[in-house]
Short mmCIF file of N, CA and C and ligand atoms in Angstrom, two decimals:
data_model
loop_
_atom_site.label_atom_id
_atom_site.label_comp_id
_atom_site.label_asym_id
_atom_site.label_seq_id
_atom_site.Cartn_x
_atom_site.Cartn_y
_atom_site.Cartn_z
N MET A 253 -9.72 124.30 120.49
CA MET A 253 -8.69 123.42 121.05
C MET A 253 -8.85 123.29 122.55
N GLY A 254 -8.11 122.37 123.09
CA GLY A 254 -8.13 122.22 124.54
C GLY A 254 -9.22 121.29 125.02
N TYR A 255 -9.15 120.98 126.27
CA TYR A 255 -10.11 120.08 126.88
C TYR A 255 -11.04 120.87 127.81
N ASN A 256 -12.02 120.18 128.33
CA ASN A 256 -12.93 120.79 129.31
C ASN A 256 -12.97 119.92 130.55
N LEU A 257 -13.21 120.57 131.68
CA LEU A 257 -13.32 119.81 132.92
C LEU A 257 -14.64 119.04 132.93
N SER A 258 -14.59 117.80 133.37
CA SER A 258 -15.80 116.99 133.49
C SER A 258 -16.62 117.50 134.68
N SER A 259 -17.87 117.07 134.75
CA SER A 259 -18.70 117.51 135.87
C SER A 259 -18.15 116.97 137.18
N ARG A 260 -17.52 115.79 137.12
CA ARG A 260 -16.92 115.23 138.33
C ARG A 260 -15.74 116.11 138.79
N SER A 261 -14.93 116.55 137.83
CA SER A 261 -13.82 117.44 138.17
C SER A 261 -14.35 118.74 138.77
N MET A 262 -15.40 119.29 138.16
CA MET A 262 -15.98 120.54 138.67
C MET A 262 -16.45 120.36 140.11
N LYS A 263 -17.07 119.21 140.36
CA LYS A 263 -17.57 118.94 141.70
C LYS A 263 -16.41 118.87 142.70
N ASN A 264 -15.30 118.26 142.24
CA ASN A 264 -14.15 118.12 143.14
C ASN A 264 -13.41 119.45 143.36
N LEU A 265 -13.77 120.46 142.60
CA LEU A 265 -13.16 121.78 142.80
C LEU A 265 -13.98 122.63 143.78
N GLU A 266 -15.16 122.13 144.16
CA GLU A 266 -16.01 122.89 145.09
C GLU A 266 -15.26 123.17 146.39
N GLY A 267 -15.27 124.44 146.78
CA GLY A 267 -14.65 124.82 148.04
C GLY A 267 -13.16 125.12 147.93
N VAL A 268 -12.59 124.87 146.75
CA VAL A 268 -11.16 125.16 146.55
C VAL A 268 -11.00 126.67 146.33
N ASP A 269 -9.89 127.20 146.80
CA ASP A 269 -9.55 128.62 146.64
C ASP A 269 -9.81 129.09 145.20
N ALA A 270 -10.49 130.22 145.07
CA ALA A 270 -10.92 130.70 143.75
C ALA A 270 -9.75 130.93 142.80
N ASN A 271 -8.61 131.38 143.30
CA ASN A 271 -7.44 131.60 142.44
C ASN A 271 -6.94 130.29 141.86
N LEU A 272 -6.91 129.27 142.69
CA LEU A 272 -6.44 127.96 142.24
C LEU A 272 -7.42 127.36 141.23
N VAL A 273 -8.71 127.54 141.47
CA VAL A 273 -9.73 127.06 140.53
C VAL A 273 -9.53 127.71 139.16
N GLU A 274 -9.25 129.00 139.16
CA GLU A 274 -9.02 129.71 137.90
C GLU A 274 -7.83 129.13 137.15
N VAL A 275 -6.77 128.83 137.88
CA VAL A 275 -5.58 128.25 137.26
C VAL A 275 -5.93 126.90 136.62
N VAL A 276 -6.66 126.06 137.36
CA VAL A 276 -7.03 124.74 136.83
C VAL A 276 -7.92 124.90 135.59
N GLN A 277 -8.83 125.85 135.64
CA GLN A 277 -9.76 126.03 134.52
C GLN A 277 -9.05 126.54 133.26
N LEU A 278 -8.02 127.36 133.44
CA LEU A 278 -7.25 127.80 132.28
C LEU A 278 -6.32 126.67 131.81
N ALA A 279 -5.74 125.95 132.77
CA ALA A 279 -4.80 124.88 132.43
C ALA A 279 -5.46 123.80 131.57
N ILE A 280 -6.71 123.47 131.84
CA ILE A 280 -7.36 122.40 131.06
C ILE A 280 -7.51 122.83 129.60
N GLN A 281 -7.62 124.15 129.37
CA GLN A 281 -7.74 124.64 128.00
C GLN A 281 -6.38 124.67 127.30
N LEU A 282 -5.32 124.88 128.06
CA LEU A 282 -3.98 124.98 127.48
C LEU A 282 -3.32 123.61 127.30
N SER A 283 -3.76 122.65 128.10
CA SER A 283 -3.05 121.38 128.21
C SER A 283 -3.15 120.51 126.96
N LYS A 284 -2.04 119.87 126.62
CA LYS A 284 -2.06 118.88 125.53
C LYS A 284 -2.53 117.53 126.06
N GLN A 285 -2.61 117.41 127.38
CA GLN A 285 -3.01 116.16 128.02
C GLN A 285 -4.30 116.41 128.81
N ASP A 286 -5.35 115.64 128.49
CA ASP A 286 -6.59 115.77 129.26
C ASP A 286 -6.32 115.30 130.69
N PHE A 287 -6.99 115.93 131.66
CA PHE A 287 -6.81 115.50 133.05
C PHE A 287 -8.10 115.66 133.83
N MET A 288 -8.15 115.04 134.98
CA MET A 288 -9.30 115.22 135.86
C MET A 288 -8.83 115.63 137.26
N VAL A 289 -9.73 116.30 137.97
CA VAL A 289 -9.45 116.70 139.34
C VAL A 289 -9.87 115.56 140.24
N LEU A 290 -8.88 114.91 140.84
CA LEU A 290 -9.17 113.74 141.67
C LEU A 290 -9.58 114.17 143.08
N GLU A 291 -8.91 115.19 143.59
CA GLU A 291 -9.24 115.67 144.93
C GLU A 291 -8.94 117.15 145.05
N GLY A 292 -9.80 117.84 145.78
CA GLY A 292 -9.57 119.24 146.09
C GLY A 292 -9.56 119.40 147.59
N VAL A 293 -10.69 119.85 148.13
CA VAL A 293 -10.78 120.02 149.57
C VAL A 293 -10.87 118.67 150.25
N ARG A 294 -10.09 118.50 151.29
CA ARG A 294 -10.15 117.28 152.09
C ARG A 294 -10.79 117.66 153.42
N SER A 295 -11.84 116.95 153.81
CA SER A 295 -12.52 117.28 155.06
C SER A 295 -11.61 116.98 156.25
N ARG A 296 -11.93 117.63 157.37
CA ARG A 296 -11.18 117.38 158.59
C ARG A 296 -11.20 115.89 158.94
N GLU A 297 -12.37 115.31 158.75
CA GLU A 297 -12.54 113.87 158.97
C GLU A 297 -11.55 113.05 158.12
N GLN A 298 -11.49 113.39 156.83
CA GLN A 298 -10.61 112.64 155.93
C GLN A 298 -9.13 112.84 156.30
N CYS A 299 -8.78 114.04 156.77
CA CYS A 299 -7.40 114.29 157.19
C CYS A 299 -7.04 113.38 158.37
N MET A 300 -8.02 113.16 159.26
CA MET A 300 -7.77 112.28 160.42
C MET A 300 -7.68 110.83 159.98
N VAL A 301 -8.56 110.43 159.05
CA VAL A 301 -8.51 109.06 158.52
C VAL A 301 -7.14 108.80 157.89
N ASN A 302 -6.69 109.76 157.07
CA ASN A 302 -5.40 109.60 156.39
C ASN A 302 -4.25 109.49 157.39
N TYR A 303 -4.29 110.34 158.41
CA TYR A 303 -3.20 110.32 159.38
C TYR A 303 -3.15 108.99 160.13
N GLY A 304 -4.34 108.43 160.40
CA GLY A 304 -4.41 107.18 161.14
C GLY A 304 -3.88 105.97 160.39
N ASN A 305 -3.91 106.04 159.05
CA ASN A 305 -3.43 104.91 158.26
C ASN A 305 -1.94 104.69 158.49
N GLY A 306 -1.60 103.48 158.96
CA GLY A 306 -0.19 103.15 159.18
C GLY A 306 0.35 103.68 160.49
N ARG A 307 -0.53 104.20 161.37
CA ARG A 307 -0.05 104.70 162.66
C ARG A 307 -0.78 104.04 163.82
N THR A 308 -0.07 103.98 164.96
CA THR A 308 -0.62 103.35 166.16
C THR A 308 -1.49 104.34 166.93
N VAL A 309 -2.23 103.80 167.91
CA VAL A 309 -3.06 104.64 168.78
C VAL A 309 -2.19 105.72 169.43
N ALA A 310 -1.00 105.30 169.93
CA ALA A 310 -0.13 106.25 170.62
C ALA A 310 0.31 107.38 169.69
N GLN A 311 0.65 107.01 168.46
CA GLN A 311 1.07 108.04 167.49
C GLN A 311 -0.06 109.00 167.16
N CYS A 312 -1.28 108.45 167.09
CA CYS A 312 -2.44 109.30 166.78
C CYS A 312 -2.76 110.23 167.94
N THR A 313 -2.88 109.65 169.13
CA THR A 313 -3.30 110.48 170.27
C THR A 313 -2.25 111.55 170.58
N ALA A 314 -0.99 111.26 170.27
CA ALA A 314 0.06 112.26 170.48
C ALA A 314 -0.19 113.51 169.64
N LYS A 315 -0.94 113.34 168.55
CA LYS A 315 -1.23 114.49 167.66
C LYS A 315 -2.67 114.96 167.80
N GLY A 316 -3.35 114.45 168.84
CA GLY A 316 -4.73 114.87 169.06
C GLY A 316 -5.74 114.20 168.14
N ILE A 317 -5.32 113.10 167.51
CA ILE A 317 -6.24 112.35 166.64
C ILE A 317 -6.86 111.23 167.48
N PRO A 318 -8.21 111.15 167.53
CA PRO A 318 -8.85 110.11 168.35
C PRO A 318 -8.37 108.70 167.99
N ALA A 319 -8.27 107.87 169.02
CA ALA A 319 -7.72 106.51 168.87
C ALA A 319 -8.42 105.70 167.79
N LYS A 320 -9.71 105.96 167.58
CA LYS A 320 -10.46 105.15 166.60
C LYS A 320 -9.91 105.27 165.18
N TYR A 321 -9.13 106.30 164.91
CA TYR A 321 -8.59 106.46 163.57
C TYR A 321 -7.30 105.66 163.35
N ALA A 322 -6.72 105.15 164.43
CA ALA A 322 -5.45 104.42 164.31
C ALA A 322 -5.66 103.12 163.53
N GLN A 323 -4.92 102.96 162.43
CA GLN A 323 -5.00 101.74 161.60
C GLN A 323 -3.57 101.29 161.31
N PRO A 324 -2.86 100.80 162.36
CA PRO A 324 -1.43 100.51 162.18
C PRO A 324 -1.13 99.47 161.10
N LYS A 325 -2.12 98.64 160.75
CA LYS A 325 -1.85 97.59 159.77
C LYS A 325 -1.99 98.08 158.33
N LEU A 326 -2.57 99.24 158.14
CA LEU A 326 -2.72 99.76 156.78
C LEU A 326 -1.46 100.49 156.35
N ASN A 327 -1.32 100.68 155.06
CA ASN A 327 -0.17 101.44 154.55
C ASN A 327 -0.32 102.91 154.89
N LYS A 328 0.81 103.50 155.24
CA LYS A 328 0.83 104.95 155.50
C LYS A 328 0.48 105.70 154.22
N VAL A 329 -0.31 106.75 154.35
CA VAL A 329 -0.59 107.56 153.16
C VAL A 329 -0.08 108.99 153.31
N THR A 330 0.27 109.39 154.52
CA THR A 330 0.83 110.74 154.67
C THR A 330 2.03 110.72 155.60
N TRP A 331 3.03 111.47 155.22
CA TRP A 331 4.26 111.57 156.01
C TRP A 331 4.34 112.93 156.72
N LEU A 332 3.23 113.65 156.68
CA LEU A 332 3.21 114.97 157.33
C LEU A 332 3.35 114.80 158.84
N ASN A 333 4.06 115.72 159.45
CA ASN A 333 4.22 115.71 160.89
C ASN A 333 2.94 116.18 161.57
N ASN A 334 2.30 117.16 160.95
CA ASN A 334 1.04 117.70 161.48
C ASN A 334 -0.12 117.17 160.61
N PRO A 335 -1.08 116.45 161.24
CA PRO A 335 -2.16 115.84 160.47
C PRO A 335 -2.95 116.84 159.63
N PHE A 336 -2.94 118.11 160.03
CA PHE A 336 -3.76 119.10 159.33
C PHE A 336 -2.92 120.10 158.53
N SER A 337 -1.64 119.77 158.30
CA SER A 337 -0.83 120.74 157.58
C SER A 337 -0.95 120.60 156.07
N SER A 338 -1.62 119.53 155.59
CA SER A 338 -1.81 119.42 154.15
C SER A 338 -2.65 120.59 153.66
N LYS A 339 -2.24 121.18 152.56
CA LYS A 339 -3.00 122.29 152.01
C LYS A 339 -4.37 121.85 151.51
N HIS A 340 -4.57 120.52 151.33
CA HIS A 340 -5.90 120.04 150.97
C HIS A 340 -6.91 120.32 152.09
N CYS A 341 -6.42 120.36 153.31
CA CYS A 341 -7.33 120.59 154.45
C CYS A 341 -7.88 122.01 154.44
N TYR A 342 -7.29 122.88 153.64
CA TYR A 342 -7.71 124.29 153.61
C TYR A 342 -8.16 124.75 152.22
N GLY A 343 -8.33 123.78 151.30
CA GLY A 343 -8.77 124.16 149.95
C GLY A 343 -7.71 124.87 149.15
N LYS A 344 -6.44 124.66 149.51
CA LYS A 344 -5.35 125.35 148.81
C LYS A 344 -4.56 124.39 147.95
N ALA A 345 -5.10 123.19 147.68
CA ALA A 345 -4.38 122.20 146.88
C ALA A 345 -5.36 121.38 146.04
N VAL A 346 -4.85 120.90 144.90
CA VAL A 346 -5.63 119.98 144.06
C VAL A 346 -4.72 118.84 143.60
N ASP A 347 -5.33 117.68 143.38
CA ASP A 347 -4.61 116.56 142.77
C ASP A 347 -5.19 116.34 141.37
N LEU A 348 -4.32 116.39 140.38
CA LEU A 348 -4.73 116.25 138.98
C LEU A 348 -4.10 115.00 138.39
N VAL A 349 -4.91 114.18 137.73
CA VAL A 349 -4.38 112.96 137.10
C VAL A 349 -4.78 112.93 135.63
N PRO A 350 -3.91 112.31 134.81
CA PRO A 350 -4.23 112.20 133.38
C PRO A 350 -5.57 111.48 133.19
N TYR A 351 -6.31 111.91 132.18
CA TYR A 351 -7.55 111.23 131.83
C TYR A 351 -7.46 110.74 130.39
N PRO A 352 -7.78 109.44 130.13
CA PRO A 352 -8.14 108.38 131.08
C PRO A 352 -7.03 108.17 132.12
N ILE A 353 -7.43 107.75 133.31
CA ILE A 353 -6.48 107.67 134.42
C ILE A 353 -5.30 106.77 134.09
N ASP A 354 -4.11 107.32 134.30
CA ASP A 354 -2.87 106.60 134.03
C ASP A 354 -1.84 107.09 135.04
N TRP A 355 -1.53 106.23 136.02
CA TRP A 355 -0.60 106.63 137.08
C TRP A 355 0.85 106.44 136.67
N ASN A 356 1.07 105.66 135.58
CA ASN A 356 2.43 105.19 135.31
C ASN A 356 3.21 106.00 134.30
N THR A 357 2.51 106.79 133.48
CA THR A 357 3.22 107.54 132.45
C THR A 357 3.52 108.95 132.96
N LEU A 358 4.75 109.10 133.47
CA LEU A 358 5.09 110.37 134.12
C LEU A 358 5.08 111.53 133.14
N SER A 359 5.35 111.25 131.85
CA SER A 359 5.35 112.33 130.87
C SER A 359 3.97 112.99 130.77
N LYS A 360 2.91 112.22 131.07
CA LYS A 360 1.56 112.81 131.06
C LYS A 360 1.39 113.81 132.21
N PHE A 361 1.96 113.46 133.37
CA PHE A 361 1.92 114.39 134.51
C PHE A 361 2.74 115.65 134.19
N ASP A 362 3.84 115.43 133.45
CA ASP A 362 4.67 116.59 133.08
C ASP A 362 3.91 117.55 132.16
N GLU A 363 3.11 116.99 131.25
CA GLU A 363 2.30 117.84 130.37
C GLU A 363 1.29 118.65 131.18
N ILE A 364 0.68 118.00 132.17
CA ILE A 364 -0.28 118.70 133.02
C ILE A 364 0.42 119.82 133.77
N ALA A 365 1.61 119.52 134.28
CA ALA A 365 2.36 120.53 135.05
C ALA A 365 2.72 121.71 134.15
N LYS A 366 3.10 121.41 132.92
CA LYS A 366 3.44 122.47 131.98
C LYS A 366 2.25 123.43 131.82
N ALA A 367 1.08 122.84 131.62
CA ALA A 367 -0.13 123.65 131.45
C ALA A 367 -0.47 124.42 132.73
N MET A 368 -0.29 123.77 133.86
CA MET A 368 -0.59 124.44 135.14
C MET A 368 0.33 125.64 135.36
N PHE A 369 1.62 125.46 135.07
CA PHE A 369 2.55 126.58 135.29
C PHE A 369 2.32 127.70 134.28
N GLN A 370 1.96 127.32 133.06
CA GLN A 370 1.65 128.33 132.05
C GLN A 370 0.42 129.14 132.49
N ALA A 371 -0.61 128.44 132.94
CA ALA A 371 -1.84 129.12 133.39
C ALA A 371 -1.55 129.99 134.61
N ALA A 372 -0.76 129.47 135.54
CA ALA A 372 -0.44 130.21 136.77
C ALA A 372 0.30 131.50 136.44
N LYS A 373 1.20 131.40 135.46
CA LYS A 373 1.97 132.58 135.07
C LYS A 373 1.05 133.62 134.43
N GLN A 374 0.19 133.15 133.52
CA GLN A 374 -0.74 134.08 132.86
C GLN A 374 -1.62 134.80 133.85
N LEU A 375 -2.03 134.09 134.90
CA LEU A 375 -2.97 134.67 135.87
C LEU A 375 -2.26 135.32 137.05
N GLY A 376 -0.94 135.18 137.10
CA GLY A 376 -0.19 135.78 138.20
C GLY A 376 -0.47 135.13 139.54
N VAL A 377 -0.71 133.82 139.52
CA VAL A 377 -0.95 133.08 140.76
C VAL A 377 0.21 132.10 140.99
N PRO A 378 1.07 132.34 141.96
CA PRO A 378 2.19 131.42 142.18
C PRO A 378 1.70 130.06 142.69
N ILE A 379 2.20 128.98 142.08
CA ILE A 379 1.82 127.63 142.52
C ILE A 379 3.08 126.81 142.79
N ARG A 380 2.89 125.73 143.54
CA ARG A 380 3.95 124.76 143.77
C ARG A 380 3.48 123.40 143.31
N TRP A 381 4.41 122.59 142.83
CA TRP A 381 4.09 121.26 142.30
C TRP A 381 4.73 120.21 143.21
N GLY A 382 3.96 119.16 143.50
CA GLY A 382 4.43 118.10 144.40
C GLY A 382 5.57 117.27 143.84
N ALA A 383 5.88 117.41 142.55
CA ALA A 383 7.03 116.71 141.98
C ALA A 383 8.24 117.63 141.87
N ASP A 384 8.08 118.87 142.37
CA ASP A 384 9.20 119.82 142.36
C ASP A 384 9.00 120.82 143.49
N TRP A 385 9.00 120.29 144.71
CA TRP A 385 8.66 121.09 145.89
C TRP A 385 9.53 122.34 146.00
N ASN A 386 10.82 122.18 145.67
CA ASN A 386 11.72 123.34 145.85
C ASN A 386 11.74 124.23 144.61
N SER A 387 10.87 123.93 143.63
CA SER A 387 10.70 124.78 142.45
C SER A 387 12.02 125.12 141.77
N ASN A 388 12.90 124.14 141.67
CA ASN A 388 14.18 124.41 141.00
C ASN A 388 14.17 123.92 139.55
N GLY A 389 13.00 123.50 139.08
CA GLY A 389 12.88 123.08 137.68
C GLY A 389 13.38 121.68 137.41
N ARG A 390 13.80 120.97 138.47
CA ARG A 390 14.25 119.58 138.30
C ARG A 390 13.29 118.67 139.05
N PRO A 391 12.27 118.15 138.34
CA PRO A 391 11.25 117.33 139.02
C PRO A 391 11.81 116.00 139.51
N ARG A 392 11.17 115.48 140.53
CA ARG A 392 11.42 114.13 141.06
C ARG A 392 12.82 113.95 141.60
N GLU A 393 13.32 114.97 142.28
CA GLU A 393 14.51 114.77 143.09
C GLU A 393 14.04 114.02 144.34
N LYS A 394 14.96 113.72 145.22
CA LYS A 394 14.63 112.96 146.43
C LYS A 394 13.45 113.61 147.17
N GLY A 395 12.43 112.80 147.46
CA GLY A 395 11.28 113.31 148.21
C GLY A 395 10.25 114.04 147.38
N GLU A 396 10.53 114.22 146.10
CA GLU A 396 9.57 114.92 145.25
C GLU A 396 8.76 113.88 144.46
N THR A 397 7.78 113.30 145.15
CA THR A 397 7.10 112.13 144.58
C THR A 397 5.62 112.37 144.28
N ASP A 398 5.13 113.58 144.53
CA ASP A 398 3.69 113.79 144.47
C ASP A 398 3.29 114.47 143.14
N SER A 399 3.45 113.73 142.05
CA SER A 399 3.22 114.31 140.72
C SER A 399 1.82 114.88 140.50
N PRO A 400 0.75 114.33 141.10
CA PRO A 400 -0.58 114.91 140.84
C PRO A 400 -0.85 116.21 141.59
N HIS A 401 -0.02 116.55 142.56
CA HIS A 401 -0.35 117.59 143.55
C HIS A 401 0.13 118.98 143.15
N PHE A 402 -0.80 119.94 143.17
CA PHE A 402 -0.47 121.35 142.98
C PHE A 402 -1.08 122.15 144.10
N GLU A 403 -0.37 123.14 144.59
CA GLU A 403 -0.92 123.95 145.67
C GLU A 403 -0.50 125.41 145.54
N ILE A 404 -1.24 126.26 146.26
CA ILE A 404 -0.86 127.68 146.27
C ILE A 404 -0.42 128.05 147.67
ZN1 LIG B 606 -2.39 116.50 146.91
#
């Protein structure tokens, strides 16, 4: 039973914290919903690109991000105050999406989360889910919009 990680998912886990990788590897076996690893480690470069989206030169330089990354006309992709505070920048986070890719069926993300929390418990690795930041068991309260995101 269970699914297996694709080679693309394995590649996207490169450089991710070993404990988190273990959780993902167990979760794919427990999960009723197949999933893929969309992103793991985010390079420093990519963190700067993301921060620049939807921000002006002044907003970027105020945070030490070179002006060339400022793309005020693009949609914002991160609301972080610190461009490098995402746990992706340190290999402590992964984004998991249902496979075949489906962004709209939230119940599929819930199945993935169920498997992730089950795996995390079995391995004794505490994790947080982007759809339940305060870990109160009530997903998608105000500001809890990052269903693919898991971090340690
Ligand atoms: Zn994420």
